[in-house]
Amino acid sequence: MSLTFHQTFRLERTNIISLLKCVDKDPYITNQEIHELTGIGIGKNPNQGKVQPTIDYSTFSGLLEINKIKGDRSIKFTDAGRLIYQYDQRLRNRVTHWIMHYHLIKKESSAEAWSFFFNEFLPNRGDFTRVGLEREIEDRFGDKVKLKSINPFLLLACYTDEIEGLGKLRLIRETKKEVYIKSKPNIPNCYVLGYILAEFWEMNYKERITLDASTLMEPGNLASIMGLDETGMQRWLDILTAHNIIEQMRAVSPFQIVKLWDKNDDDENSKLKLLEKSYQMKRL
């Protein structure tokens, strides 16, 4: 069950790095072989221990994808995962962390608790307690699985731990024990935001060229994904416009944004080209 995919383990980028190296050499590698090559723990059953949660974290965060044909499993890089591996094998870049975050919490994410936290729980709160989050998660998912199996601490640790998790994004901060606030997000450049906007747009509004700008402020849409308020969202839309990633039509309400990227991966403003540019920019 995706609510408990993590078992008792938090997201650890060190283990994901080791997994990516294994997959790069052998896409048909087994859990047991991953354990033997990396030292990542495994239980008596190959689906127990830390190996399988590491695979799940890697797939749910958009780096890898699983293919199963007639009982045979292969693991391969996604298009974005391959590009990330090319530019950031050690998974240290904030661009990488933002892409992982987006896939973990998008509406269609298999990491259900992560998606609930950012798309339903957090948008209307400036601060919260762990107890409050646990209560909401139990109300939302209690009919499916016990709260202790979901273990919300692992979700919170993912966004407070800068060494192994995604804490450098600064989406939440623990002010005192088990008390948290939303904080100003650490977005490195406009191209990573443009790539995430392109992914979001393709997933939810594939047939549309224009979109109401206000749509991006709705819970579960771009503002809540990136942790931005209305002022911050508009600032970044202006930057995206200046870099020809979008166009804004603000003469008449409702204001519209127009996508300028192309599906052709060879195009200068293609979705993957935006991601590549995000790694090529100097850090801000």
CSV table of C-alpha atoms in Angstrom, one decimal, residues 10-21 40 50 54 57-58 61 63 84-85 88-98 100-101 104 157-169 283:
chain,number,residue,atom,x,y,z
A,10,ARG,CA,12.8,8.1,6.0
A,11,LEU,CA,13.9,9.3,2.6
A,12,GLU,CA,17.7,9.0,2.5
A,13,ARG,CA,19.4,10.5,-0.6
A,14,THR,CA,22.6,8.5,0.1
A,15,ASN,CA,20.8,5.2,-0.4
A,16,ILE,CA,19.0,6.6,-3.5
A,17,ILE,CA,22.4,7.5,-5.0
A,18,SER,CA,23.6,4.0,-4.4
A,19,LEU,CA,20.4,2.6,-6.0
A,20,LEU,CA,20.8,4.8,-9.1
A,21,LYS,CA,24.3,3.6,-9.6
A,40,ILE,CA,21.3,-1.2,2.1
A,50,LYS,CA,15.2,-0.8,3.4
A,54,THR,CA,14.4,3.1,-1.3
A,57,TYR,CA,11.1,6.6,-2.8
A,58,SER,CA,13.1,6.8,-6.1
A,61,SER,CA,10.0,11.0,-6.6
A,63,LEU,CA,13.8,9.4,-10.8
A,84,ILE,CA,19.3,14.5,-13.3
A,85,TYR,CA,21.7,11.6,-13.1
A,88,ASP,CA,23.8,15.7,-10.4
A,89,GLN,CA,24.8,12.1,-9.5
A,90,ARG,CA,25.2,13.0,-5.9
A,91,LEU,CA,21.7,14.5,-5.6
A,92,ARG,CA,22.9,17.6,-3.9
A,93,ASN,CA,21.4,20.3,-6.2
A,94,ARG,CA,18.3,22.1,-5.1
A,95,VAL,CA,16.9,21.6,-8.6
A,96,THR,CA,17.0,17.9,-8.0
A,97,HIS,CA,15.3,18.2,-4.7
A,98,TRP,CA,12.5,20.3,-6.3
A,100,MET,CA,11.8,14.9,-6.3
A,101,HIS,CA,9.4,17.0,-4.2
A,104,LEU,CA,6.2,13.0,-4.3
A,157,ALA,CA,11.6,14.6,8.5
A,158,CYS,CA,11.8,14.5,4.7
A,159,TYR,CA,11.3,18.3,4.8
A,160,THR,CA,13.3,19.3,7.8
A,161,ASP,CA,16.4,17.1,7.2
A,162,GLU,CA,18.9,19.0,5.0
A,163,ILE,CA,21.6,16.3,5.0
A,164,GLU,CA,19.6,13.3,3.7
A,165,GLY,CA,16.1,14.8,3.0
A,166,LEU,CA,14.7,17.8,1.1
A,167,GLY,CA,15.2,20.3,3.9
A,168,LYS,CA,17.1,22.7,1.7
A,169,LEU,CA,13.8,23.6,0.0
A,283,ARG,CA,23.2,29.2,-8.4
